[in-house]
């Protein structure tokens, strides 16, 4: 059994909040009726509007005239209601239920689709469960600092400075963040430690989540470890979530223990996501030669053939922070 909260469970929690909000609003209304008995009478008449109109229609005769009379009376009652509340400094909508989501009214559904608020809760839960909640909160496109990347020609690669390279990568990641969901976008982020791969993949994730799409961000070690535990009966978790998420971010590929099983799991995962048109981001510290050595050609050919490859180069930003600002590394 998985310990993960499912979307259905979160919809249930959302609907339970709706029930509580409605109950609290009703309690406020009854308390106000006790204070203002006339308000209870007015609200009672207004609540019977539908049944009064139906009775007028059933009675026959000049139905339009009767309905108009009911409408005029309602206008007078609404004005009286507003005056009763205003004289006591109470807002007209004091008894309106306070829902968390204005789109779905805490039903969990936007029309026939699961509401974006539930998707955001689901993904926030998964991030927090994996220990990436704080990372997601602090790492966005707005907080990505290009000033750490050198503009020196002496540090350029093929005539491109570190700053120019990172500017181009940021532009590509921003474009991917807007495309993921409606389109399948695959990115391979390559480069040494501390160059911004995790920050930018988190920034993409944040934008995609805000757009209402399902995102999972986890390390290659954890992902392939779950597949292995499930396969050998050591655990039962929902590995299908890795295959079905709108965006899967596999962090630190190559840091896991590479085995024939992990290679097979990786290939099957990529194949499944490609066939289903799901977007994937893979980040790795490995060079192309190391990837070829660690993984089979059918995997590396897919990574280099079906993914947009973004090469990160420069100095470790975390160490630069220590030197430039005296910030602790990490």
Tab-separated table of C-alpha atoms in Angstrom:
chain	number	residue	atom	x	y	z
A	1	UNK	CA	0.000	0.000	0.000
A	2	UNK	CA	1.282	3.446	-0.826
A	3	UNK	CA	1.490	6.085	1.886
A	4	UNK	CA	1.095	8.854	-0.668
A	5	UNK	CA	-2.034	10.927	-0.671
A	6	UNK	CA	-3.982	10.393	-3.851
A	7	UNK	CA	-5.787	13.070	-5.810
A	8	UNK	CA	-9.080	11.481	-4.742
A	9	UNK	CA	-8.121	11.836	-1.074
A	10	UNK	CA	-7.210	15.482	-1.576
A	11	UNK	CA	-10.534	16.083	-3.331
A	12	UNK	CA	-12.205	14.550	-0.293
A	13	UNK	CA	-10.263	16.864	2.035
A	14	UNK	CA	-11.174	19.840	-0.135
A	15	UNK	CA	-14.864	18.897	-0.106
A	16	UNK	CA	-14.716	18.449	3.673
A	17	UNK	CA	-13.402	22.004	3.955
A	18	UNK	CA	-16.335	23.140	1.817
A	19	UNK	CA	-18.774	21.427	4.200
A	20	UNK	CA	-17.122	23.098	7.203
A	21	UNK	CA	-17.198	26.501	5.506
A	22	UNK	CA	-20.908	26.125	4.739
A	23	UNK	CA	-21.626	24.995	8.310
A	24	UNK	CA	-19.683	27.933	9.757
A	25	UNK	CA	-21.554	30.362	7.496
A	26	UNK	CA	-24.861	28.875	8.596
A	27	UNK	CA	-23.836	29.225	12.239
A	28	UNK	CA	-22.965	32.894	11.689
A	29	UNK	CA	-26.352	33.453	10.048
A	30	UNK	CA	-28.273	31.853	12.902
A	31	UNK	CA	-26.337	33.870	15.475
A	32	UNK	CA	-27.200	37.049	13.570
A	33	UNK	CA	-30.862	36.021	13.375
A	34	UNK	CA	-30.854	35.752	17.156
A	35	UNK	CA	-29.532	39.305	17.363
A	36	UNK	CA	-31.857	40.654	14.645
A	37	UNK	CA	-35.173	38.724	14.563
A	38	UNK	CA	-36.423	40.793	11.627
A	39	UNK	CA	-33.413	39.571	9.595
A	40	UNK	CA	-34.603	35.989	10.105
A	41	UNK	CA	-38.038	36.917	8.765
A	42	UNK	CA	-36.586	38.675	5.715
A	43	UNK	CA	-34.183	35.810	4.940
A	44	UNK	CA	-37.037	33.338	5.317
A	45	UNK	CA	-39.150	35.105	2.699
A	46	UNK	CA	-36.178	35.448	0.314
A	47	UNK	CA	-35.348	31.757	0.709
A	48	UNK	CA	-38.879	30.851	-0.426
A	49	UNK	CA	-38.617	32.839	-3.671
A	50	UNK	CA	-38.367	29.750	-5.869
A	51	UNK	CA	-41.346	28.002	-4.325
A	52	UNK	CA	-43.420	31.205	-4.492
A	53	UNK	CA	-42.702	31.595	-8.213
A	54	UNK	CA	-43.602	27.949	-8.838
A	55	UNK	CA	-46.858	28.409	-6.916
A	56	UNK	CA	-47.674	31.518	-8.966
A	57	UNK	CA	-47.097	29.567	-12.183
A	58	UNK	CA	-49.266	26.687	-11.002
A	59	UNK	CA	-52.117	29.029	-10.059
A	60	UNK	CA	-52.507	30.148	-13.684
A	61	UNK	CA	-53.926	33.503	-14.688
A	62	UNK	CA	-51.572	36.453	-15.035
A	63	UNK	CA	-48.375	34.642	-14.025
A	64	UNK	CA	-46.094	37.427	-15.282
A	65	UNK	CA	-47.763	39.984	-13.050
A	66	UNK	CA	-47.437	37.748	-9.996
A	67	UNK	CA	-43.745	37.051	-10.716
A	68	UNK	CA	-43.090	40.789	-11.151
A	69	UNK	CA	-44.747	41.450	-7.813
A	70	UNK	CA	-42.548	38.827	-6.140
A	71	UNK	CA	-39.448	40.389	-7.718
A	72	UNK	CA	-40.407	43.883	-6.518
A	73	UNK	CA	-41.010	42.556	-3.017
A	74	UNK	CA	-37.614	40.839	-3.076
A	75	UNK	CA	-35.923	44.099	-4.058
A	76	UNK	CA	-37.551	45.822	-1.070
A	77	UNK	CA	-36.545	42.993	1.245
A	78	UNK	CA	-32.964	43.015	-0.014
A	79	UNK	CA	-32.754	46.744	0.612
A	80	UNK	CA	-34.205	46.280	4.098
A	81	UNK	CA	-31.731	43.441	4.760
A	82	UNK	CA	-28.797	45.618	3.749
A	83	UNK	CA	-30.033	48.420	6.041
A	84	UNK	CA	-30.495	46.057	8.994
A	85	UNK	CA	-26.931	44.810	8.663
A	86	UNK	CA	-25.353	48.202	7.917
A	87	UNK	CA	-26.948	49.735	11.014
A	88	UNK	CA	-25.012	47.190	13.073
A	89	UNK	CA	-21.779	47.466	11.097
A	90	UNK	CA	-22.144	44.029	9.523
A	91	UNK	CA	-21.157	43.279	5.915
A	92	UNK	CA	-23.942	42.089	3.603
A	93	UNK	CA	-21.998	38.920	2.748
A	94	UNK	CA	-21.156	38.061	6.374
A	95	UNK	CA	-22.833	34.668	5.945
A	96	UNK	CA	-21.126	33.803	2.661
A	97	UNK	CA	-19.052	30.589	2.982
A	98	UNK	CA	-15.300	31.259	2.893
A	99	UNK	CA	-13.925	28.805	0.359
A	100	UNK	CA	-10.176	28.415	-0.247
A	101	UNK	CA	-10.593	28.156	-4.022
A	102	UNK	CA	-12.692	30.676	-5.903
A	103	UNK	CA	-12.581	28.530	-9.056
A	104	UNK	CA	-14.117	25.301	-7.736
A	105	UNK	CA	-15.709	26.559	-4.513
A	106	UNK	CA	-13.812	23.762	-2.719
A	107	UNK	CA	-15.618	21.027	-4.634
A	108	UNK	CA	-12.281	19.858	-6.058
A	109	UNK	CA	-13.572	20.059	-9.636
A	110	UNK	CA	-13.416	22.757	-12.300
A	111	UNK	CA	-16.250	21.578	-14.512
A	112	UNK	CA	-15.530	17.905	-15.187
A	113	UNK	CA	-11.770	18.237	-14.556
A	114	UNK	CA	-9.864	18.071	-11.302
A	115	UNK	CA	-9.342	21.657	-10.181
A	116	UNK	CA	-5.869	23.189	-10.356
A	117	UNK	CA	-6.019	23.818	-6.596
A	118	UNK	CA	-6.086	20.053	-5.964
A	119	UNK	CA	-3.214	19.499	-8.373
A	120	UNK	CA	-1.168	22.146	-6.554
A	121	UNK	CA	-1.924	20.520	-3.180
A	122	UNK	CA	-0.943	17.126	-4.566
A	123	UNK	CA	2.350	18.359	-5.928
A	124	UNK	CA	3.116	20.409	-2.822
A	125	UNK	CA	2.543	17.245	-0.806
A	126	UNK	CA	4.941	15.269	-3.002
A	127	UNK	CA	7.621	17.983	-2.807
A	128	UNK	CA	7.353	18.194	0.954
A	129	UNK	CA	7.407	14.407	1.255
A	130	UNK	CA	10.656	14.239	-0.716
A	131	UNK	CA	12.242	17.107	1.228
A	132	UNK	CA	12.162	19.512	-1.716
A	133	UNK	CA	9.450	21.853	-0.435
A	134	UNK	CA	11.924	24.467	0.813
A	135	UNK	CA	13.958	24.173	-2.376
A	136	UNK	CA	10.872	24.825	-4.485
A	137	UNK	CA	9.906	27.835	-2.367
A	138	UNK	CA	13.297	29.508	-2.724
A	139	UNK	CA	14.376	28.558	-6.220
A	140	UNK	CA	12.546	30.322	-9.026
A	141	UNK	CA	13.463	32.190	-12.187
A	142	UNK	CA	13.218	35.441	-10.232
A	143	UNK	CA	15.821	34.307	-7.697
A	144	UNK	CA	18.272	32.932	-10.261
A	145	UNK	CA	21.304	35.243	-10.170
A	146	UNK	CA	23.296	35.581	-13.391
A	147	UNK	CA	25.936	37.825	-11.829
A	148	UNK	CA	27.804	34.765	-10.534
A	149	UNK	CA	28.630	33.731	-14.097
A	150	UNK	CA	31.736	35.236	-15.642
A	151	UNK	CA	31.754	37.511	-18.677
A	152	UNK	CA	35.489	37.004	-19.168
A	153	UNK	CA	36.517	35.968	-22.654
A	154	UNK	CA	39.343	33.919	-21.113
A	155	UNK	CA	36.760	31.644	-19.508
A	156	UNK	CA	34.602	31.346	-22.625
A	157	UNK	CA	33.918	28.013	-24.320
A	158	UNK	CA	33.796	28.082	-28.117
A	159	UNK	CA	33.564	31.863	-27.948
A	160	UNK	CA	30.585	31.824	-25.552
A	161	UNK	CA	31.080	33.281	-22.079
A	162	UNK	CA	29.658	31.683	-18.946
A	163	UNK	CA	27.131	34.517	-18.619
A	164	UNK	CA	25.997	34.258	-22.251
A	165	UNK	CA	25.626	30.497	-21.934
A	166	UNK	CA	23.520	30.784	-18.775
A	167	UNK	CA	21.361	33.532	-20.275
A	168	UNK	CA	20.565	31.235	-23.196
A	169	UNK	CA	19.831	28.323	-20.837
A	170	UNK	CA	17.486	30.443	-18.712
A	171	UNK	CA	15.594	31.540	-21.833
A	172	UNK	CA	15.245	27.910	-22.932
A	173	UNK	CA	14.056	26.789	-19.486
A	174	UNK	CA	11.484	29.592	-19.305
A	175	UNK	CA	10.153	28.583	-22.721
A	176	UNK	CA	9.960	24.947	-21.623
A	177	UNK	CA	8.042	25.917	-18.478
A	178	UNK	CA	5.354	27.537	-20.629
A	179	UNK	CA	5.160	24.643	-23.090
A	180	UNK	CA	5.063	21.700	-20.679
A	181	UNK	CA	1.558	20.345	-20.274
A	182	UNK	CA	0.128	21.199	-23.665
A	183	UNK	CA	3.320	19.887	-25.293
A	184	UNK	CA	5.960	17.264	-24.567
A	185	UNK	CA	9.278	18.929	-23.754
A	186	UNK	CA	12.385	16.990	-22.722
A	187	UNK	CA	15.523	18.631	-21.314
A	188	UNK	CA	18.909	17.124	-20.431
A	189	UNK	CA	20.844	19.394	-18.060
A	190	UNK	CA	24.556	18.541	-18.062
A	191	UNK	CA	27.422	20.027	-16.083
A	192	UNK	CA	29.374	19.962	-12.841
A	193	UNK	CA	28.069	20.596	-9.352
A	194	UNK	CA	26.905	24.026	-8.223
A	195	UNK	CA	26.217	25.422	-11.691
A	196	UNK	CA	22.462	25.971	-11.344
A	197	UNK	CA	20.938	22.758	-12.712
A	198	UNK	CA	18.833	22.083	-9.622
A	199	UNK	CA	17.795	25.723	-9.298
A	200	UNK	CA	16.577	25.974	-12.888
A	201	UNK	CA	14.826	22.606	-12.897
A	202	UNK	CA	13.069	23.677	-9.672
A	203	UNK	CA	12.125	26.969	-11.333
A	204	UNK	CA	10.586	25.088	-14.261
A	205	UNK	CA	8.719	22.845	-11.823
A	206	UNK	CA	7.325	25.834	-9.961
A	207	UNK	CA	5.925	27.388	-13.144
A	208	UNK	CA	4.427	24.105	-14.323
A	209	UNK	CA	2.790	23.482	-10.940
A	210	UNK	CA	1.358	26.998	-10.936
A	211	UNK	CA	-0.163	26.224	-14.335
A	212	UNK	CA	-2.020	23.320	-12.718
A	213	UNK	CA	-0.003	20.392	-14.054
A	214	UNK	CA	1.277	17.407	-12.092
A	215	UNK	CA	5.007	17.454	-11.350
A	216	UNK	CA	7.297	14.999	-9.602
A	217	UNK	CA	10.869	15.940	-8.740
A	218	UNK	CA	13.109	13.269	-7.245
A	219	UNK	CA	16.616	11.894	-7.450
A	220	UNK	CA	17.522	9.074	-9.803
A	221	UNK	CA	18.610	7.073	-6.758
A	222	UNK	CA	15.184	7.364	-5.092
A	223	UNK	CA	13.223	6.714	-8.277
A	224	UNK	CA	15.116	3.611	-9.365
A	225	UNK	CA	15.285	2.462	-5.737
A	226	UNK	CA	11.489	2.506	-5.535
A	227	UNK	CA	11.209	0.467	-8.728
A	228	UNK	CA	13.693	-2.046	-7.331
A	229	UNK	CA	11.933	-2.292	-3.953
A	230	UNK	CA	8.600	-2.887	-5.677
A	231	UNK	CA	10.029	-5.422	-8.104
A	232	UNK	CA	11.657	-7.517	-5.361
A	233	UNK	CA	8.749	-7.192	-2.939
A	234	UNK	CA	10.515	-5.047	-0.339
A	235	UNK	CA	7.875	-2.321	-0.573
A	236	UNK	CA	4.670	-1.377	-2.340
A	237	UNK	CA	4.618	2.222	-3.499
A	238	UNK	CA	2.928	4.030	-6.358
A	239	UNK	CA	5.726	3.950	-8.940
A	240	UNK	CA	3.133	4.667	-11.625
A	241	UNK	CA	3.246	8.295	-10.516
A	242	UNK	CA	6.708	8.555	-12.119
A	243	UNK	CA	5.215	7.431	-15.427
A	244	UNK	CA	2.036	9.511	-15.328
A	245	UNK	CA	3.145	12.930	-14.045
A	246	UNK	CA	2.882	15.723	-16.610
A	247	UNK	CA	6.498	16.554	-15.784
A	248	UNK	CA	9.050	14.237	-14.192
A	249	UNK	CA	12.362	15.729	-13.078
A	250	UNK	CA	15.080	13.118	-12.515
A	251	UNK	CA	17.816	14.784	-10.513
A	252	UNK	CA	21.461	13.735	-10.282
A	253	UNK	CA	21.455	10.906	-12.798
A	254	UNK	CA	24.621	8.876	-12.308
A	255	UNK	CA	24.827	9.325	-8.533
A	256	UNK	CA	22.732	6.179	-8.065
A	257	UNK	CA	24.211	2.685	-7.934
A	258	UNK	CA	24.105	1.712	-11.584
A	259	UNK	CA	22.990	-1.870	-12.114
A	260	UNK	CA	21.389	-3.854	-14.891
A	261	UNK	CA	18.069	-3.404	-13.089
A	262	UNK	CA	18.390	0.402	-12.721
A	263	UNK	CA	19.386	0.714	-16.383
A	264	UNK	CA	16.372	-1.347	-17.437
A	265	UNK	CA	14.076	0.646	-15.142
A	266	UNK	CA	15.424	3.897	-16.573
A	267	UNK	CA	14.906	2.752	-20.157
A	268	UNK	CA	11.371	1.526	-19.495
A	269	UNK	CA	10.504	4.769	-17.689
A	270	UNK	CA	11.791	6.915	-20.562
A	271	UNK	CA	10.047	4.715	-23.105
A	272	UNK	CA	6.721	4.861	-21.248
A	273	UNK	CA	6.855	8.632	-20.856
A	274	UNK	CA	7.834	9.163	-24.489
A	275	UNK	CA	4.998	6.985	-25.755
A	276	UNK	CA	2.511	8.879	-23.544
A	277	UNK	CA	3.823	12.313	-24.548
A	278	UNK	CA	4.954	13.205	-21.003
A	279	UNK	CA	7.693	15.776	-20.428
A	280	UNK	CA	10.914	14.820	-18.655
A	281	UNK	CA	13.896	16.759	-17.333
A	282	UNK	CA	17.082	14.876	-16.483
A	283	UNK	CA	20.015	16.538	-14.719
A	284	UNK	CA	23.431	14.934	-14.424
A	285	UNK	CA	27.016	15.734	-13.461
A	286	UNK	CA	28.248	13.103	-15.900
A	287	UNK	CA	29.943	13.934	-19.188
A	288	UNK	CA	28.683	12.439	-22.469
A	289	UNK	CA	31.477	9.835	-22.311
A	290	UNK	CA	30.513	8.861	-18.757
A	291	UNK	CA	26.854	8.576	-19.730
A	292	UNK	CA	27.798	6.296	-22.617
A	293	UNK	CA	29.941	4.195	-20.309
A	294	UNK	CA	27.330	3.866	-17.534
A	295	UNK	CA	24.190	3.384	-19.629
A	296	UNK	CA	23.343	1.391	-22.705
A	297	UNK	CA	23.396	3.004	-26.116
A	298	UNK	CA	19.628	2.725	-26.448
A	299	UNK	CA	19.347	5.072	-23.456
A	300	UNK	CA	22.046	7.570	-24.392
A	301	UNK	CA	20.823	7.716	-27.983
A	302	UNK	CA	17.357	8.576	-26.659
A	303	UNK	CA	18.737	11.205	-24.278
A	304	UNK	CA	20.834	12.924	-26.939
A	305	UNK	CA	18.315	12.383	-29.720
A	306	UNK	CA	14.986	13.222	-28.066
A	307	UNK	CA	16.083	15.691	-25.360
A	308	UNK	CA	17.256	19.268	-25.741
A	309	UNK	CA	20.754	19.190	-24.248
A	310	UNK	CA	21.774	22.182	-22.114
A	311	UNK	CA	25.467	22.298	-21.202
A	312	UNK	CA	26.329	24.141	-17.976
A	313	UNK	CA	29.889	25.343	-17.437
A	314	UNK	CA	31.702	27.713	-15.110
A	315	UNK	CA	32.714	27.834	-11.451
A	316	UNK	CA	30.722	26.335	-8.584
A	317	UNK	CA	28.261	29.096	-7.657
A	318	UNK	CA	28.076	27.903	-4.065
A	319	UNK	CA	31.808	28.433	-3.662
A	320	UNK	CA	31.580	31.808	-5.383
A	321	UNK	CA	28.979	32.897	-2.835
A	322	UNK	CA	31.462	32.103	-0.085
A	323	UNK	CA	34.132	34.188	-1.777
A	324	UNK	CA	31.932	37.126	-2.867
A	325	UNK	CA	29.463	37.432	-0.015
A	326	UNK	CA	30.781	35.325	2.794
A	327	UNK	CA	27.759	33.054	2.564
A	328	UNK	CA	28.109	29.464	3.768
A	329	UNK	CA	28.528	26.865	1.071
A	330	UNK	CA	25.647	24.498	0.483
